[in-house]
Amino acid sequence: MKRSYTKEQIFELVKEQDVKFIRLQFTDLFGIIKNVEIPVGQLEKALDNKCMFDGSSIEGFVRIEESDMYLYPDLDTFVIFPWTSEKGKVARFICDIYHPDGTPFEGDPRNNLKRILAEMRELGFTDFNLGPEPEFFLFRLDAKGEPTLELNDNGGYFDLAPTDLGENCRRDIVLELEEMGFEIEASHHEVAPGQHEIDFKYQNALRACDDIQTFKLVVKTIARKHGLHATFMAKPLFGVNGSGMHCNLSLFKDGKNAFYDPKGDLELSDTARQFIAGVLKHVSNFTAITNPTVNSYKRLVPGYEAPCYVAWSAQNRSPLIRIPASRGMSTRIEVRSVDPSANPYLALAVQLAAGLDGIKNKLTPPTPIDRNIYVMTKEERIENGIIDLPASLAHALENLKSDEVITKALGSHLLEHFIEAKEIEWDLFRTTVHPWEREQYMSQY
């Protein structure tokens, strides 16, 4: 996947491919993709970092009296959308957001991740890699093009057509991604009916987060061409598994995997163990970021494979952190609690900050739990030092406020706007009367 472009190369590609429009794409506080579209004649202005937008129109950015913001395109994120060729091709850049004085905007999630990556490099590490596993559901669209709750298949884990009727859609998604330069490693039906997973090769954290955002856009676009709605909502249906976005994490130093030690227990280095300890120490406090919606906590319950207990293991999949079997350059830890509604830039920033705190303070992880935690009693969990993740968004937000490492990793601007918006979200949910309540109580009382 080509990851390095000069301005001259971009101008040549735009001319050769007859690109008509350029999308300057960025991500808001809540992980939603936004963009400013310009005609190709404005490309030079864009590449000179002179394209402005109204930041006060984007939730969680700035007040109206300080609204002017500039988009700085990252040249290495240039890509032409394959599905736009019929009516004039459209290309895009992923952008960072800057103040008019040329300083990075502290409310830009992508800029914020860059800040934490710089702190990582100060500790001597050169790369932080992410291999994400985002899951999604496919629902049918109605005659008006609105999503329904009707699934388009009744498939299960690794099923094939005709049971997996989403196979053609999933295959077209893979083809589009590959045309855009993704290296796809696996594509399969997930456990729940209508649920799917497409895994792509790991990248350094910044590029991997860019890829997650691009992936979501492609999945939703191609699904609609098949008369389907793709959702990355954590738990769209009761009684079946929700969607996760397992994060496979590894630190590198001078081209070597810092998590691998052939002489260490489980062939894990002290650095890996310290990183695990840091994540376990802070995970209950960064869960509001990695699981950011009211709905997220309906996934984090026992019985549906989602981790709701804070523990780690190399031998089973019930703990929050799993150590996949691969070693050497592929040594990594898998954080399994994250869901795909998370803003990937913020989710990676807090996971990295937590792990680095473990390294800085040489923390020791607890004993790994190699039993099925889901069948353990509460007393057994307490005896083994296993705590629960927050059970609600409200609980998670209170935990977030209490953690100095995680709040610092977000910065005051992102933190304040995130908490304010999410407390409103929780209060709206808390005060709304839901259909379940009427079904349970209207006749009874």
Tab-separated table of N, CA, C and O in Angstrom, residues 33-122:
chain	number	residue	atom	x	y	z
A	33	ILE	N	-17.096	10.747	10.688
A	33	ILE	CA	-16.324	11.332	9.594
A	33	ILE	C	-17.037	12.574	9.060
A	33	ILE	O	-18.227	12.547	8.764
A	34	LYS	N	-16.301	13.652	8.949
A	34	LYS	CA	-16.787	14.889	8.344
A	34	LYS	C	-15.905	15.213	7.145
A	34	LYS	O	-14.769	14.745	7.056
A	35	ASN	N	-16.429	16.026	6.219
A	35	ASN	CA	-15.564	16.425	5.118
A	35	ASN	C	-16.029	17.718	4.482
A	35	ASN	O	-17.204	18.080	4.541
A	36	VAL	N	-15.058	18.398	3.894
A	36	VAL	CA	-15.305	19.559	3.049
A	36	VAL	C	-14.924	19.142	1.635
A	36	VAL	O	-13.786	18.698	1.405
A	37	GLU	N	-15.856	19.241	0.698
A	37	GLU	CA	-15.563	18.829	-0.679
A	37	GLU	C	-15.261	20.056	-1.528
A	37	GLU	O	-15.991	21.048	-1.500
A	38	ILE	N	-14.191	19.972	-2.288
A	38	ILE	CA	-13.783	21.088	-3.146
A	38	ILE	C	-13.612	20.572	-4.571
A	38	ILE	O	-13.291	19.398	-4.791
A	39	PRO	N	-13.832	21.437	-5.591
A	39	PRO	CA	-13.524	21.031	-6.970
A	39	PRO	C	-12.020	20.908	-7.135
A	39	PRO	O	-11.232	21.515	-6.396
A	40	VAL	N	-11.610	20.108	-8.095
A	40	VAL	CA	-10.193	19.810	-8.256
A	40	VAL	C	-9.376	21.075	-8.533
A	40	VAL	O	-8.170	21.118	-8.233
A	41	GLY	N	-10.013	22.119	-9.040
A	41	GLY	CA	-9.307	23.374	-9.289
A	41	GLY	C	-8.781	24.026	-8.032
A	41	GLY	O	-7.899	24.898	-8.097
A	42	GLN	N	-9.312	23.628	-6.853
A	42	GLN	CA	-8.869	24.184	-5.575
A	42	GLN	C	-7.814	23.307	-4.894
A	42	GLN	O	-7.455	23.547	-3.742
A	43	LEU	N	-7.326	22.290	-5.629
A	43	LEU	CA	-6.391	21.346	-5.012
A	43	LEU	C	-5.116	22.032	-4.528
A	43	LEU	O	-4.625	21.742	-3.432
A	44	GLU	N	-4.570	22.931	-5.342
A	44	GLU	CA	-3.326	23.584	-4.942
A	44	GLU	C	-3.509	24.373	-3.651
A	44	GLU	O	-2.645	24.344	-2.756
A	45	LYS	N	-4.642	25.056	-3.533
A	45	LYS	CA	-4.944	25.787	-2.303
A	45	LYS	C	-5.004	24.835	-1.109
A	45	LYS	O	-4.470	25.133	-0.033
A	46	ALA	N	-5.641	23.682	-1.315
A	46	ALA	CA	-5.755	22.701	-0.233
A	46	ALA	C	-4.383	22.187	0.195
A	46	ALA	O	-4.099	22.060	1.398
A	47	LEU	N	-3.526	21.902	-0.802
A	47	LEU	CA	-2.206	21.363	-0.473
A	47	LEU	C	-1.286	22.418	0.133
A	47	LEU	O	-0.255	22.064	0.726
A	48	ASP	N	-1.655	23.668	0.014
A	48	ASP	CA	-0.910	24.745	0.685
A	48	ASP	C	-1.489	25.048	2.067
A	48	ASP	O	-1.145	26.056	2.696
A	49	ASN	N	-2.390	24.178	2.536
A	49	ASN	CA	-3.004	24.296	3.869
A	49	ASN	C	-3.793	25.586	4.039
A	49	ASN	O	-3.829	26.182	5.121
A	50	LYS	N	-4.478	26.011	2.975
A	50	LYS	CA	-5.207	27.277	3.024
A	50	LYS	C	-6.725	27.096	2.996
A	50	LYS	O	-7.463	28.068	2.852
A	51	CYS	N	-7.195	25.857	3.108
A	51	CYS	CA	-8.639	25.615	3.120
A	51	CYS	C	-9.173	25.738	4.543
A	51	CYS	O	-8.707	25.060	5.454
A	52	MET	N	-10.167	26.600	4.688
A	52	MET	CA	-10.718	26.919	5.990
A	52	MET	C	-12.121	26.329	6.114
A	52	MET	O	-12.820	26.143	5.129
A	53	PHE	N	-12.540	26.029	7.357
A	53	PHE	CA	-13.928	25.640	7.591
A	53	PHE	C	-14.381	26.210	8.920
A	53	PHE	O	-13.574	26.696	9.725
A	54	ASP	N	-15.683	26.157	9.144
A	54	ASP	CA	-16.287	26.714	10.352
A	54	ASP	C	-16.301	25.663	11.456
A	54	ASP	O	-17.159	24.783	11.470
A	55	GLY	N	-15.368	25.745	12.374
A	55	GLY	CA	-15.267	24.766	13.445
A	55	GLY	C	-16.431	24.797	14.405
A	55	GLY	O	-16.731	23.801	15.064
A	56	SER	N	-17.138	25.933	14.496
A	56	SER	CA	-18.258	26.019	15.435
A	56	SER	C	-19.445	25.190	14.978
A	56	SER	O	-20.363	24.927	15.757
A	57	SER	N	-19.431	24.757	13.707
A	57	SER	CA	-20.523	23.920	13.192
A	57	SER	C	-20.344	22.445	13.536
A	57	SER	O	-21.243	21.648	13.304
A	58	ILE	N	-19.180	22.086	14.064
A	58	ILE	CA	-18.886	20.692	14.386
A	58	ILE	C	-18.990	20.511	15.894
A	58	ILE	O	-18.311	21.200	16.660
A	59	GLU	N	-19.828	19.570	16.317
A	59	GLU	CA	-20.065	19.380	17.750
A	59	GLU	C	-18.772	19.018	18.470
A	59	GLU	O	-18.014	18.165	18.047
A	60	GLY	N	-18.529	19.729	19.577
A	60	GLY	CA	-17.359	19.445	20.388
A	60	GLY	C	-16.095	20.145	19.942
A	60	GLY	O	-15.027	19.908	20.498
A	61	PHE	N	-16.195	21.050	18.935
A	61	PHE	CA	-14.988	21.710	18.464
A	61	PHE	C	-14.774	23.052	19.171
A	61	PHE	O	-14.145	23.098	20.213
A	62	VAL	N	-15.316	24.139	18.641
A	62	VAL	CA	-15.052	25.450	19.230
A	62	VAL	C	-16.320	26.289	19.263
A	62	VAL	O	-17.310	25.968	18.617
A	63	ARG	N	-16.270	27.384	20.031
A	63	ARG	CA	-17.398	28.307	20.108
A	63	ARG	C	-17.454	29.171	18.859
A	63	ARG	O	-16.489	29.292	18.119
A	64	ILE	N	-18.582	29.818	18.636
A	64	ILE	CA	-18.798	30.566	17.400
A	64	ILE	C	-17.830	31.739	17.253
A	64	ILE	O	-17.448	32.111	16.140
A	65	GLU	N	-17.374	32.286	18.393
A	65	GLU	CA	-16.485	33.447	18.287
A	65	GLU	C	-15.040	33.049	17.961
A	65	GLU	O	-14.179	33.921	17.799
A	66	GLU	N	-14.757	31.753	17.873
A	66	GLU	CA	-13.407	31.297	17.519
A	66	GLU	C	-13.498	30.186	16.474
A	66	GLU	O	-12.833	29.173	16.557
A	67	SER	N	-14.341	30.430	15.466
A	67	SER	CA	-14.765	29.332	14.594
A	67	SER	C	-13.813	29.001	13.459
A	67	SER	O	-13.868	27.903	12.922
A	68	ASP	N	-12.958	29.922	13.015
A	68	ASP	CA	-12.116	29.655	11.851
A	68	ASP	C	-11.067	28.597	12.157
A	68	ASP	O	-10.260	28.735	13.080
A	69	MET	N	-11.092	27.500	11.368
A	69	MET	CA	-10.130	26.417	11.518
A	69	MET	C	-9.592	26.066	10.131
A	69	MET	O	-10.281	26.236	9.122
A	70	TYR	N	-8.360	25.563	10.087
A	70	TYR	CA	-7.737	25.192	8.814
A	70	TYR	C	-7.515	23.687	8.734
A	70	TYR	O	-7.176	23.041	9.734
A	71	LEU	N	-7.706	23.157	7.527
A	71	LEU	CA	-7.504	21.738	7.258
A	71	LEU	C	-6.146	21.528	6.596
A	71	LEU	O	-5.874	22.091	5.543
A	72	TYR	N	-5.302	20.732	7.242
A	72	TYR	CA	-3.982	20.417	6.701
A	72	TYR	C	-4.014	18.977	6.177
A	72	TYR	O	-3.993	18.018	6.960
A	73	PRO	N	-4.065	18.780	4.857
A	73	PRO	CA	-4.128	17.416	4.319
A	73	PRO	C	-2.848	16.634	4.598
A	73	PRO	O	-1.738	17.165	4.458
A	74	ASP	N	-3.011	15.397	4.988
A	74	ASP	CA	-1.892	14.465	5.100
A	74	ASP	C	-1.725	13.832	3.715
A	74	ASP	O	-2.559	13.041	3.286
A	75	LEU	N	-0.656	14.181	3.019
A	75	LEU	CA	-0.489	13.751	1.630
A	75	LEU	C	-0.490	12.230	1.491
A	75	LEU	O	-0.927	11.688	0.468
A	76	ASP	N	-0.017	11.544	2.522
A	76	ASP	CA	0.097	10.088	2.435
A	76	ASP	C	-1.241	9.375	2.585
A	76	ASP	O	-1.309	8.151	2.451
A	77	THR	N	-2.306	10.123	2.850
A	77	THR	CA	-3.640	9.510	2.950
A	77	THR	C	-4.435	9.681	1.661
A	77	THR	O	-5.621	9.344	1.612
A	78	PHE	N	-3.800	10.199	0.625
A	78	PHE	CA	-4.492	10.397	-0.648
A	78	PHE	C	-4.966	9.070	-1.212
A	78	PHE	O	-4.212	8.094	-1.295
A	79	VAL	N	-6.236	9.023	-1.590
A	79	VAL	CA	-6.789	7.835	-2.236
A	79	VAL	C	-7.958	8.255	-3.120
A	79	VAL	O	-8.649	9.248	-2.814
A	80	ILE	N	-8.151	7.545	-4.215
A	80	ILE	CA	-9.287	7.784	-5.109
A	80	ILE	C	-10.356	6.747	-4.801
A	80	ILE	O	-10.074	5.541	-4.768
A	81	PHE	N	-11.577	7.195	-4.540
A	81	PHE	CA	-12.664	6.260	-4.245
A	81	PHE	C	-13.049	5.510	-5.520
A	81	PHE	O	-13.510	6.121	-6.494
A	82	PRO	N	-12.905	4.191	-5.539
A	82	PRO	CA	-13.170	3.423	-6.768
A	82	PRO	C	-14.615	3.511	-7.230
A	82	PRO	O	-14.883	3.446	-8.430
A	83	TRP	N	-15.552	3.647	-6.300
A	83	TRP	CA	-16.975	3.591	-6.675
A	83	TRP	C	-17.499	4.900	-7.244
A	83	TRP	O	-18.678	5.005	-7.571
A	84	THR	N	-16.652	5.915	-7.391
A	84	THR	CA	-17.129	7.229	-7.846
A	84	THR	C	-16.844	7.489	-9.316
A	84	THR	O	-17.089	8.592	-9.795
A	85	SER	N	-16.353	6.499	-10.047
A	85	SER	CA	-15.853	6.752	-11.401
A	85	SER	C	-16.947	7.102	-12.410
A	85	SER	O	-16.675	7.722	-13.424
A	86	GLU	N	-18.190	6.724	-12.148
A	86	GLU	CA	-19.249	6.930	-13.135
A	86	GLU	C	-19.572	8.405	-13.383
A	86	GLU	O	-19.869	8.818	-14.479
A	87	LYS	N	-19.536	9.218	-12.357
A	87	LYS	CA	-19.929	10.629	-12.491
A	87	LYS	C	-18.785	11.576	-12.128
A	87	LYS	O	-19.008	12.625	-11.553
A	88	GLY	N	-17.593	11.209	-12.475
A	88	GLY	CA	-16.448	12.026	-12.125
A	88	GLY	C	-15.823	11.507	-10.852
A	88	GLY	O	-16.485	11.421	-9.812
A	89	LYS	N	-14.570	11.147	-10.892
A	89	LYS	CA	-13.917	10.529	-9.754
A	89	LYS	C	-13.740	11.507	-8.594
A	89	LYS	O	-13.553	12.713	-8.797
A	90	VAL	N	-13.796	10.933	-7.395
A	90	VAL	CA	-13.611	11.704	-6.158
A	90	VAL	C	-12.427	11.120	-5.412
A	90	VAL	O	-12.332	9.903	-5.231
A	91	ALA	N	-11.517	11.982	-4.989
A	91	ALA	CA	-10.377	11.563	-4.172
A	91	ALA	C	-10.500	12.199	-2.796
A	91	ALA	O	-11.282	13.140	-2.603
A	92	ARG	N	-9.720	11.694	-1.863
A	92	ARG	CA	-9.787	12.279	-0.524
A	92	ARG	C	-8.411	12.346	0.117
A	92	ARG	O	-7.503	11.595	-0.190
A	93	PHE	N	-8.303	13.285	1.056
A	93	PHE	CA	-7.202	13.350	2.002
A	93	PHE	C	-7.798	13.303	3.399
A	93	PHE	O	-8.863	13.872	3.642
A	94	ILE	N	-7.096	12.667	4.330
A	94	ILE	CA	-7.426	12.815	5.742
A	94	ILE	C	-6.611	13.989	6.258
A	94	ILE	O	-5.412	14.114	5.965
A	95	CYS	N	-7.273	14.859	7.007
A	95	CYS	CA	-6.652	16.121	7.405
A	95	CYS	C	-6.484	16.231	8.917
A	95	CYS	O	-7.255	15.664	9.697
A	96	ASP	N	-5.485	16.993	9.311
A	96	ASP	CA	-5.359	17.466	10.682
A	96	ASP	C	-5.937	18.875	10.739
A	96	ASP	O	-5.997	19.578	9.722
A	97	ILE	N	-6.345	19.279	11.917
A	97	ILE	CA	-7.006	20.577	12.085
A	97	ILE	C	-6.080	21.519	12.849
A	97	ILE	O	-5.504	21.138	13.884
A	98	TYR	N	-5.955	22.736	12.328
A	98	TYR	CA	-5.049	23.726	12.914
A	98	TYR	C	-5.778	25.047	13.163
A	98	TYR	O	-6.739	25.383	12.469
A	99	HIS	N	-5.266	25.777	14.157
A	99	HIS	CA	-5.720	27.148	14.404
A	99	HIS	C	-5.168	28.069	13.314
A	99	HIS	O	-4.180	27.731	12.643
A	100	PRO	N	-5.758	29.258	13.148
A	100	PRO	CA	-5.228	30.211	12.165
A	100	PRO	C	-3.775	30.592	12.402
A	100	PRO	O	-3.069	30.969	11.461
A	101	ASP	N	-3.299	30.503	13.660
A	101	ASP	CA	-1.902	30.861	13.941
A	101	ASP	C	-0.922	29.730	13.642
A	101	ASP	O	0.276	29.839	13.904
A	102	GLY	N	-1.432	28.618	13.082
A	102	GLY	CA	-0.565	27.521	12.683
A	102	GLY	C	-0.278	26.495	13.765
A	102	GLY	O	0.520	25.576	13.545
A	103	THR	N	-0.924	26.596	14.916
A	103	THR	CA	-0.744	25.608	15.984
A	103	THR	C	-1.805	24.520	15.866
A	103	THR	O	-2.936	24.782	15.444
A	104	PRO	N	-1.471	23.284	16.238
A	104	PRO	CA	-2.446	22.193	16.149
A	104	PRO	C	-3.651	22.460	17.053
A	104	PRO	O	-3.497	22.945	18.176
A	105	PHE	N	-4.837	22.147	16.553
A	105	PHE	CA	-6.067	22.308	17.328
A	105	PHE	C	-6.152	21.182	18.361
A	105	PHE	O	-6.147	20.001	18.011
A	106	GLU	N	-6.218	21.561	19.627
A	106	GLU	CA	-6.197	20.577	20.712
A	106	GLU	C	-7.468	19.726	20.780
A	106	GLU	O	-7.498	18.698	21.464
A	107	GLY	N	-8.507	20.138	20.058
A	107	GLY	CA	-9.735	19.354	20.014
A	107	GLY	C	-9.804	18.388	18.845
A	107	GLY	O	-10.826	17.742	18.643
A	108	ASP	N	-8.721	18.266	18.091
A	108	ASP	CA	-8.662	17.338	16.957
A	108	ASP	C	-8.203	15.980	17.459
A	108	ASP	O	-7.054	15.833	17.908
A	109	PRO	N	-9.035	14.942	17.397
A	109	PRO	CA	-8.630	13.632	17.916
A	109	PRO	C	-7.373	13.071	17.250
A	109	PRO	O	-6.571	12.407	17.907
A	110	ARG	N	-7.200	13.355	15.970
A	110	ARG	CA	-6.013	12.834	15.259
A	110	ARG	C	-4.743	13.526	15.754
A	110	ARG	O	-3.718	12.872	15.982
A	111	ASN	N	-4.808	14.844	15.908
A	111	ASN	CA	-3.669	15.566	16.466
A	111	ASN	C	-3.351	15.084	17.870
A	111	ASN	O	-2.184	14.998	18.269
A	112	ASN	N	-4.397	14.778	18.643
A	112	ASN	CA	-4.186	14.331	20.015
A	112	ASN	C	-3.447	13.003	20.055
A	112	ASN	O	-2.557	12.798	20.876
A	113	LEU	N	-3.803	12.070	19.147
A	113	LEU	CA	-3.081	10.801	19.097
A	113	LEU	C	-1.613	11.039	18.742
A	113	LEU	O	-0.714	10.395	19.311
A	114	LYS	N	-1.351	11.965	17.835
A	114	LYS	CA	0.032	12.284	17.489
A	114	LYS	C	0.813	12.742	18.725
A	114	LYS	O	1.995	12.422	18.889
A	115	ARG	N	0.140	13.484	19.595
A	115	ARG	CA	0.789	13.977	20.823
A	115	ARG	C	1.212	12.816	21.722
A	115	ARG	O	2.328	12.801	22.259
A	116	ILE	N	0.337	11.821	21.878
A	116	ILE	CA	0.663	10.676	22.730
A	116	ILE	C	1.742	9.812	22.077
A	116	ILE	O	2.618	9.258	22.750
A	117	LEU	N	1.719	9.705	20.757
A	117	LEU	CA	2.770	8.967	20.055
A	117	LEU	C	4.132	9.638	20.236
A	117	LEU	O	5.158	8.967	20.331
A	118	ALA	N	4.140	10.979	20.302
A	118	ALA	CA	5.394	11.697	20.547
A	118	ALA	C	5.924	11.375	21.949
A	118	ALA	O	7.143	11.219	22.143
A	119	GLU	N	5.025	11.248	22.920
A	119	GLU	CA	5.441	10.868	24.277
A	119	GLU	C	6.025	9.456	24.279
A	119	GLU	O	6.985	9.171	25.011
A	120	MET	N	5.446	8.585	23.474
A	120	MET	CA	5.971	7.223	23.350
A	120	MET	C	7.406	7.246	22.826
A	120	MET	O	8.280	6.539	23.338
A	121	ARG	N	7.645	8.065	21.802
A	121	ARG	CA	8.988	8.120	21.213
A	121	ARG	C	10.011	8.679	22.204
A	121	ARG	O	11.194	8.313	22.166
A	122	GLU	N	9.561	9.555	23.096
A	122	GLU	CA	10.464	10.080	24.123
A	122	GLU	C	10.946	8.979	25.059
A	122	GLU	O	12.011	9.098	25.681
